[in-house]
PDB file of C-alpha atoms in Angstrom:
ATOM      1  CA  MET A   1     118.001 128.798 104.685  1.00  0.00           C
ATOM      2  CA  ALA A   2     116.804 128.485 101.086  1.00  0.00           C
ATOM      3  CA  LYS A   3     115.665 124.873 101.413  1.00  0.00           C
ATOM      4  CA  SER A   4     113.840 125.547 104.662  1.00  0.00           C
ATOM      5  CA  LYS A   5     111.956 128.427 103.090  1.00  0.00           C
ATOM      6  CA  ARG A   6     110.886 126.219 100.189  1.00  0.00           C
ATOM      7  CA  LEU A   7     109.723 123.479 102.530  1.00  0.00           C
ATOM      8  CA  ARG A   8     107.802 125.959 104.670  1.00  0.00           C
ATOM      9  CA  ALA A   9     106.151 127.324 101.554  1.00  0.00           C
ATOM     10  CA  MET A  10     105.131 123.789 100.542  1.00  0.00           C
ATOM     11  CA  HIS A  11     103.682 123.014 103.966  1.00  0.00           C
ATOM     12  CA  GLU A  12     101.677 126.230 103.898  1.00  0.00           C
ATOM     13  CA  ARG A  13      99.947 125.017 100.727  1.00  0.00           C
ATOM     14  CA  ILE A  14      99.076 121.554 102.070  1.00  0.00           C
ATOM     15  CA  ASP A  15      96.026 120.610 104.107  1.00  0.00           C
ATOM     16  CA  PRO A  16      96.675 117.103 105.511  1.00  0.00           C
ATOM     17  CA  GLU A  17      92.911 116.439 105.613  1.00  0.00           C
ATOM     18  CA  LYS A  18      92.429 117.252 101.927  1.00  0.00           C
ATOM     19  CA  SER A  19      93.119 115.195  98.806  1.00  0.00           C
ATOM     20  CA  TYR A  20      94.573 116.793  95.692  1.00  0.00           C
ATOM     21  CA  SER A  21      94.630 116.306  91.955  1.00  0.00           C
ATOM     22  CA  ILE A  22      97.944 115.477  90.307  1.00  0.00           C
ATOM     23  CA  ALA A  23      98.019 118.926  88.687  1.00  0.00           C
ATOM     24  CA  GLN A  24      97.584 120.597  92.083  1.00  0.00           C
ATOM     25  CA  MET A  25     100.376 118.459  93.507  1.00  0.00           C
ATOM     26  CA  LEU A  26     102.738 119.459  90.708  1.00  0.00           C
ATOM     27  CA  GLU A  27     102.107 123.123  91.501  1.00  0.00           C
ATOM     28  CA  VAL A  28     103.165 122.512  95.108  1.00  0.00           C
ATOM     29  CA  PHE A  29     106.129 120.374  94.046  1.00  0.00           C
ATOM     30  CA  SER A  30     107.353 123.246  91.860  1.00  0.00           C
ATOM     31  CA  ILE A  31     107.508 125.519  94.925  1.00  0.00           C
ATOM     32  CA  GLY A  32     109.992 123.202  96.614  1.00  0.00           C
ATOM     33  CA  ALA A  33     111.870 122.208  93.469  1.00  0.00           C
ATOM     34  CA  SER A  34     115.603 121.961  93.900  1.00  0.00           C
ATOM     35  CA  LYS A  35     117.756 123.855  91.431  1.00  0.00           C
ATOM     36  CA  ARG A  36     120.468 121.223  91.778  1.00  0.00           C
ATOM     37  CA  PHE A  37     118.596 118.110  90.688  1.00  0.00           C
ATOM     38  CA  ASN A  38     115.284 116.905  89.354  1.00  0.00           C
ATOM     39  CA  GLU A  39     113.645 115.193  92.318  1.00  0.00           C
ATOM     40  CA  SER A  40     111.844 111.871  92.116  1.00  0.00           C
ATOM     41  CA  VAL A  41     108.121 111.643  92.742  1.00  0.00           C
ATOM     42  CA  ASP A  42     107.417 108.730  95.059  1.00  0.00           C
ATOM     43  CA  ALA A  43     104.094 107.068  95.779  1.00  0.00           C
ATOM     44  CA  ALA A  44     103.084 105.488  99.085  1.00  0.00           C
ATOM     45  CA  VAL A  45     100.079 103.218  98.548  1.00  0.00           C
ATOM     46  CA  ARG A  46      98.309 102.064 101.710  1.00  0.00           C
ATOM     47  CA  LEU A  47      96.750  98.656 101.167  1.00  0.00           C
ATOM     48  CA  GLY A  48      93.970  96.964 103.088  1.00  0.00           C
ATOM     49  CA  ILE A  49      96.027  93.921 104.014  1.00  0.00           C
ATOM     50  CA  ASP A  50      97.345  92.336 107.188  1.00  0.00           C
ATOM     51  CA  PRO A  51     101.109  92.476 106.561  1.00  0.00           C
ATOM     52  CA  SER A  52     101.743  90.069 109.441  1.00  0.00           C
ATOM     53  CA  LYS A  53     100.044  87.274 107.470  1.00  0.00           C
ATOM     54  CA  SER A  54     102.208  85.433 104.949  1.00  0.00           C
ATOM     55  CA  ASP A  55      99.228  84.954 102.623  1.00  0.00           C
ATOM     56  CA  GLN A  56      98.729  88.715 102.356  1.00  0.00           C
ATOM     57  CA  VAL A  57     102.180  89.759 101.177  1.00  0.00           C
ATOM     58  CA  VAL A  58     102.016  91.885  98.021  1.00  0.00           C
ATOM     59  CA  ARG A  59     105.154  91.726  95.936  1.00  0.00           C
ATOM     60  CA  GLY A  60     105.797  92.261  92.264  1.00  0.00           C
ATOM     61  CA  ALA A  61     107.017  94.551  89.525  1.00  0.00           C
ATOM     62  CA  VAL A  62     105.524  96.836  86.921  1.00  0.00           C
ATOM     63  CA  VAL A  63     106.966  98.653  83.928  1.00  0.00           C
ATOM     64  CA  MET A  64     106.029 102.323  84.169  1.00  0.00           C
ATOM     65  CA  PRO A  65     104.621 103.411  80.767  1.00  0.00           C
ATOM     66  CA  ALA A  66     106.167 106.876  81.074  1.00  0.00           C
ATOM     67  CA  GLY A  67     109.402 105.571  82.629  1.00  0.00           C
ATOM     68  CA  THR A  68     110.840 106.724  85.930  1.00  0.00           C
ATOM     69  CA  GLY A  69     113.385 109.213  84.662  1.00  0.00           C
ATOM     70  CA  LYS A  70     116.171 107.229  86.278  1.00  0.00           C
ATOM     71  CA  SER A  71     119.275 105.725  84.693  1.00  0.00           C
ATOM     72  CA  VAL A  72     119.533 102.065  85.727  1.00  0.00           C
ATOM     73  CA  ARG A  73     122.715  99.996  85.841  1.00  0.00           C
ATOM     74  CA  VAL A  74     122.041  96.291  85.329  1.00  0.00           C
ATOM     75  CA  ALA A  75     124.169  93.229  86.051  1.00  0.00           C
ATOM     76  CA  VAL A  76     123.147  89.815  84.715  1.00  0.00           C
ATOM     77  CA  PHE A  77     124.097  86.296  85.753  1.00  0.00           C
ATOM     78  CA  ALA A  78     123.933  84.427  82.456  1.00  0.00           C
ATOM     79  CA  ASP A  79     126.013  82.574  79.908  1.00  0.00           C
ATOM     80  CA  GLY A  80     125.642  81.425  76.324  1.00  0.00           C
ATOM     81  CA  ASP A  81     122.792  82.832  74.266  1.00  0.00           C
ATOM     82  CA  ALA A  82     121.202  84.460  77.332  1.00  0.00           C
ATOM     83  CA  ALA A  83     124.412  86.398  77.978  1.00  0.00           C
ATOM     84  CA  ASP A  84     124.459  87.556  74.352  1.00  0.00           C
ATOM     85  CA  ALA A  85     120.839  88.725  74.628  1.00  0.00           C
ATOM     86  CA  ALA A  86     121.592  90.611  77.848  1.00  0.00           C
ATOM     87  CA  GLU A  87     124.547  92.343  76.211  1.00  0.00           C
ATOM     88  CA  GLN A  88     122.489  93.343  73.173  1.00  0.00           C
ATOM     89  CA  SER A  89     119.836  94.787  75.506  1.00  0.00           C
ATOM     90  CA  GLY A  90     122.354  97.051  77.236  1.00  0.00           C
ATOM     91  CA  ALA A  91     123.365  95.302  80.467  1.00  0.00           C
ATOM     92  CA  GLU A  92     126.412  96.943  82.072  1.00  0.00           C
ATOM     93  CA  ARG A  93     127.861  93.714  83.471  1.00  0.00           C
ATOM     94  CA  ILE A  94     127.372  90.074  82.507  1.00  0.00           C
ATOM     95  CA  GLY A  95     129.044  87.088  84.088  1.00  0.00           C
ATOM     96  CA  MET A  96     128.800  83.958  86.166  1.00  0.00           C
ATOM     97  CA  GLN A  97     131.479  82.941  88.691  1.00  0.00           C
ATOM     98  CA  ASP A  98     133.514  86.078  87.934  1.00  0.00           C
ATOM     99  CA  LEU A  99     130.497  88.272  88.736  1.00  0.00           C
ATOM    100  CA  ALA A 100     129.811  86.280  91.910  1.00  0.00           C
ATOM    101  CA  ASP A 101     133.439  86.750  92.990  1.00  0.00           C
ATOM    102  CA  GLU A 102     133.145  90.488  92.364  1.00  0.00           C
ATOM    103  CA  ILE A 103     130.097  90.696  94.625  1.00  0.00           C
ATOM    104  CA  LYS A 104     131.751  88.531  97.294  1.00  0.00           C
ATOM    105  CA  SER A 105     134.788  90.818  97.351  1.00  0.00           C
ATOM    106  CA  GLY A 106     133.056  93.078  99.863  1.00  0.00           C
ATOM    107  CA  GLY A 107     133.185  96.297  97.897  1.00  0.00           C
ATOM    108  CA  SER A 108     130.201  98.411  96.932  1.00  0.00           C
ATOM    109  CA  ILE A 109     127.863  96.912  94.356  1.00  0.00           C
ATOM    110  CA  PRO A 110     127.545  99.459  91.528  1.00  0.00           C
ATOM    111  CA  TYR A 111     124.322  98.027  90.083  1.00  0.00           C
ATOM    112  CA  ASP A 112     120.715  99.043  90.596  1.00  0.00           C
ATOM    113  CA  VAL A 113     119.240  95.753  89.375  1.00  0.00           C
ATOM    114  CA  ILE A 114     120.636  92.235  89.298  1.00  0.00           C
ATOM    115  CA  ILE A 115     119.060  89.692  86.955  1.00  0.00           C
ATOM    116  CA  ALA A 116     119.673  85.955  86.703  1.00  0.00           C
ATOM    117  CA  THR A 117     118.559  83.171  84.435  1.00  0.00           C
ATOM    118  CA  PRO A 118     117.015  80.148  86.199  1.00  0.00           C
ATOM    119  CA  LYS A 119     120.131  78.178  85.270  1.00  0.00           C
ATOM    120  CA  ALA A 120     122.304  80.652  87.192  1.00  0.00           C
ATOM    121  CA  MET A 121     120.287  80.605  90.410  1.00  0.00           C
ATOM    122  CA  SER A 122     122.300  77.781  91.992  1.00  0.00           C
ATOM    123  CA  LEU A 123     125.245  80.188  91.890  1.00  0.00           C
ATOM    124  CA  VAL A 124     123.288  83.309  92.789  1.00  0.00           C
ATOM    125  CA  GLY A 125     121.647  81.554  95.741  1.00  0.00           C
ATOM    126  CA  GLN A 126     125.018  81.543  97.486  1.00  0.00           C
ATOM    127  CA  LEU A 127     124.940  85.366  97.469  1.00  0.00           C
ATOM    128  CA  GLY A 128     121.644  85.707  99.325  1.00  0.00           C
ATOM    129  CA  GLN A 129     123.159  87.117 102.510  1.00  0.00           C
ATOM    130  CA  ILE A 130     124.856  89.846 100.486  1.00  0.00           C
ATOM    131  CA  LEU A 131     122.179  90.680  97.924  1.00  0.00           C
ATOM    132  CA  GLY A 132     119.091  90.139 100.080  1.00  0.00           C
ATOM    133  CA  PRO A 133     119.642  92.998 102.568  1.00  0.00           C
ATOM    134  CA  LYS A 134     120.361  95.349  99.663  1.00  0.00           C
ATOM    135  CA  GLY A 135     117.139  94.435  97.873  1.00  0.00           C
ATOM    136  CA  LEU A 136     119.118  93.077  94.925  1.00  0.00           C
ATOM    137  CA  MET A 137     118.393  89.347  95.158  1.00  0.00           C
ATOM    138  CA  PRO A 138     116.852  88.143  91.873  1.00  0.00           C
ATOM    139  CA  ASN A 139     113.316  86.856  92.261  1.00  0.00           C
ATOM    140  CA  ALA A 140     110.845  85.353  89.802  1.00  0.00           C
ATOM    141  CA  ASN A 141     107.980  87.426  91.264  1.00  0.00           C
ATOM    142  CA  THR A 142     109.678  90.641  90.218  1.00  0.00           C
ATOM    143  CA  GLY A 143     110.853  89.376  86.836  1.00  0.00           C
ATOM    144  CA  THR A 144     114.524  89.433  87.788  1.00  0.00           C
ATOM    145  CA  VAL A 145     114.787  85.653  87.484  1.00  0.00           C
ATOM    146  CA  ASN A 146     113.995  85.206  83.836  1.00  0.00           C
ATOM    147  CA  ALA A 147     115.052  82.801  81.097  1.00  0.00           C
ATOM    148  CA  ASP A 148     114.661  85.716  78.668  1.00  0.00           C
ATOM    149  CA  ALA A 149     117.548  87.799  79.971  1.00  0.00           C
ATOM    150  CA  GLY A 150     117.241  90.290  77.138  1.00  0.00           C
ATOM    151  CA  LEU A 151     113.617  91.061  77.996  1.00  0.00           C
ATOM    152  CA  ALA A 152     114.423  91.372  81.695  1.00  0.00           C
ATOM    153  CA  VAL A 153     117.182  93.879  80.939  1.00  0.00           C
ATOM    154  CA  ARG A 154     114.940  95.904  78.619  1.00  0.00           C
ATOM    155  CA  ASN A 155     112.225  96.032  81.260  1.00  0.00           C
ATOM    156  CA  ALA A 156     114.689  97.215  83.908  1.00  0.00           C
ATOM    157  CA  LYS A 157     116.087  99.866  81.593  1.00  0.00           C
ATOM    158  CA  SER A 158     112.688 101.118  80.458  1.00  0.00           C
ATOM    159  CA  GLY A 159     111.351 101.883  83.912  1.00  0.00           C
ATOM    160  CA  GLN A 160     110.438  98.678  85.711  1.00  0.00           C
ATOM    161  CA  VAL A 161     109.705  99.273  89.390  1.00  0.00           C
ATOM    162  CA  ARG A 162     109.869  96.442  91.916  1.00  0.00           C
ATOM    163  CA  PHE A 163     107.806  96.654  95.078  1.00  0.00           C
ATOM    164  CA  ARG A 164     106.881  94.820  98.256  1.00  0.00           C
ATOM    165  CA  ASN A 165     104.639  95.959 101.080  1.00  0.00           C
ATOM    166  CA  ASP A 166     106.370  97.115 104.261  1.00  0.00           C
ATOM    167  CA  LYS A 167     105.402  96.115 107.798  1.00  0.00           C
ATOM    168  CA  ASN A 168     102.584  98.675 107.753  1.00  0.00           C
ATOM    169  CA  GLY A 169     101.035  97.363 104.558  1.00  0.00           C
ATOM    170  CA  ILE A 170     102.347 100.241 102.443  1.00  0.00           C
ATOM    171  CA  ILE A 171     103.818  99.935  98.952  1.00  0.00           C
ATOM    172  CA  HIS A 172     106.559 102.435  98.098  1.00  0.00           C
ATOM    173  CA  ALA A 173     107.393 103.093  94.452  1.00  0.00           C
ATOM    174  CA  SER A 174     108.955 105.789  92.328  1.00  0.00           C
ATOM    175  CA  VAL A 175     106.452 106.977  89.718  1.00  0.00           C
ATOM    176  CA  GLY A 176     108.430 109.660  87.897  1.00  0.00           C
ATOM    177  CA  ARG A 177     110.115 113.004  88.319  1.00  0.00           C
ATOM    178  CA  ALA A 178     108.984 116.417  89.508  1.00  0.00           C
ATOM    179  CA  ASP A 179     109.141 117.776  85.942  1.00  0.00           C
ATOM    180  CA  TYR A 180     106.778 115.098  84.586  1.00  0.00           C
ATOM    181  CA  SER A 181     103.422 116.179  83.234  1.00  0.00           C
ATOM    182  CA  ALA A 182     100.251 115.311  85.123  1.00  0.00           C
ATOM    183  CA  ASP A 183      99.318 112.900  82.323  1.00  0.00           C
ATOM    184  CA  ALA A 184     102.655 111.046  82.601  1.00  0.00           C
ATOM    185  CA  LEU A 185     102.355 110.657  86.382  1.00  0.00           C
ATOM    186  CA  ARG A 186      98.718 109.575  86.025  1.00  0.00           C
ATOM    187  CA  GLU A 187      99.685 106.960  83.430  1.00  0.00           C
ATOM    188  CA  ASN A 188     102.342 105.510  85.739  1.00  0.00           C
ATOM    189  CA  LEU A 189     100.038 105.520  88.768  1.00  0.00           C
ATOM    190  CA  ILE A 190      97.299 103.736  86.831  1.00  0.00           C
ATOM    191  CA  ALA A 191      99.806 101.059  85.773  1.00  0.00           C
ATOM    192  CA  LEU A 192     100.973 100.622  89.384  1.00  0.00           C
ATOM    193  CA  CYS A 193      97.445 100.430  90.808  1.00  0.00           C
ATOM    194  CA  SER A 194      96.306  98.029  88.097  1.00  0.00           C
ATOM    195  CA  GLU A 195      99.154  95.684  88.938  1.00  0.00           C
ATOM    196  CA  LEU A 196      98.481  95.973  92.671  1.00  0.00           C
ATOM    197  CA  ARG A 197      94.855  95.060  92.040  1.00  0.00           C
ATOM    198  CA  ARG A 198      95.924  92.065  89.978  1.00  0.00           C
ATOM    199  CA  LEU A 199      98.060  90.916  92.908  1.00  0.00           C
ATOM    200  CA  LYS A 200      95.351  91.433  95.547  1.00  0.00           C
ATOM    201  CA  PRO A 201      95.566  88.558  98.059  1.00  0.00           C
ATOM    202  CA  GLY A 202      92.436  86.449  98.264  1.00  0.00           C
ATOM    203  CA  ALA A 203      92.522  86.778 102.052  1.00  0.00           C
ATOM    204  CA  ALA A 204      92.428  90.591 101.973  1.00  0.00           C
ATOM    205  CA  LYS A 205      89.065  91.937 103.114  1.00  0.00           C
ATOM    206  CA  GLY A 206      87.378  95.317 102.870  1.00  0.00           C
ATOM    207  CA  VAL A 207      88.782  98.293 100.965  1.00  0.00           C
ATOM    208  CA  TYR A 208      92.014  97.254  99.248  1.00  0.00           C
ATOM    209  CA  LEU A 209      93.513 100.501  97.869  1.00  0.00           C
ATOM    210  CA  ARG A 210      92.920 102.734 100.888  1.00  0.00           C
ATOM    211  CA  SER A 211      94.969 105.803 100.057  1.00  0.00           C
ATOM    212  CA  ILE A 212      97.829 107.076  97.944  1.00  0.00           C
ATOM    213  CA  SER A 213     100.162 109.897  98.844  1.00  0.00           C
ATOM    214  CA  LEU A 214     102.784 111.450  96.606  1.00  0.00           C
ATOM    215  CA  SER A 215     105.930 113.280  97.629  1.00  0.00           C
ATOM    216  CA  THR A 216     109.117 114.531  96.089  1.00  0.00           C
ATOM    217  CA  THR A 217     112.491 113.365  97.379  1.00  0.00           C
ATOM    218  CA  MET A 218     112.810 116.272  99.808  1.00  0.00           C
ATOM    219  CA  GLY A 219     109.179 117.264 100.197  1.00  0.00           C
ATOM    220  CA  PRO A 220     106.145 116.386 102.344  1.00  0.00           C
ATOM    221  CA  GLY A 221     103.490 113.921 101.253  1.00  0.00           C
ATOM    222  CA  MET A 222     100.145 114.924  99.735  1.00  0.00           C
ATOM    223  CA  LEU A 223      97.031 112.750  99.591  1.00  0.00           C
ATOM    224  CA  LEU A 224      95.908 111.955  96.057  1.00  0.00           C
ATOM    225  CA  ASP A 225      92.284 112.280  94.976  1.00  0.00           C
ATOM    226  CA  LEU A 226      91.743 108.673  93.860  1.00  0.00           C
ATOM    227  CA  SER A 227      89.100 109.717  91.337  1.00  0.00           C
ATOM    228  CA  GLU A 228      92.080 110.869  89.244  1.00  0.00           C
ATOM    229  CA  LEU A 229      92.869 107.221  88.498  1.00  0.00           C
ATOM    230  CA  GLY A 230      89.404 106.067  87.520  1.00  0.00           C
ATOM    231  CA  SER A 231      88.651 102.352  87.761  1.00  0.00           C
ATOM    232  CA  ALA A 232      92.304 101.515  88.558  1.00  0.00           C
ATOM    233  CA  ALA A 233      91.822 102.818  92.105  1.00  0.00           C
ATOM    234  CA  THR A 234      88.266 101.654  92.817  1.00  0.00           C
TER     235      THR A 234
END
């Protein structure tokens, strides 16, 4: 099958013991590129933390300088001036009780990001069991609880990526598309690593940024040569 041939060709070019430059990765990604859609490039950053310890959770958000190449639909819990600011910034849906009722209705939630002003959180808190499992619950640590609703919407639209380490201490984040230039991917990775370093838990010991692998949506992972990112990865 066509896809299997592409994947085999990618695997033949990858040595799992070797690290690669971003330019080398893009060459391999092009071999497996789908003709139907432009695949995402996703980063898996292994951190030197103990994810079982509550004081070593790494969670936050970063605006990717080169964007993510994704179209983002945003809903905002706000009223008054904050609602006006959210509308002017391009939010697809703005509301309060009516938006809560829509989410409670049990249908699919057609939004990629949900933002709330602090004032609205007493209402949004009632939706935790619905929004939490979907990763849509607004949170101050990721900038989705924000008194400046307009800024929060602009950040979401311009390529803000929210992240939290998984049970293995790995951060997963989209850093662009397979047709991005090496410079654009490098710029986004430096922004991500810089933010991860800023959020380094005080209790974390030893090497913090241990490794980074990149993969396309359908492709295998490749270890990144961390020297590509300069001081952001050291």
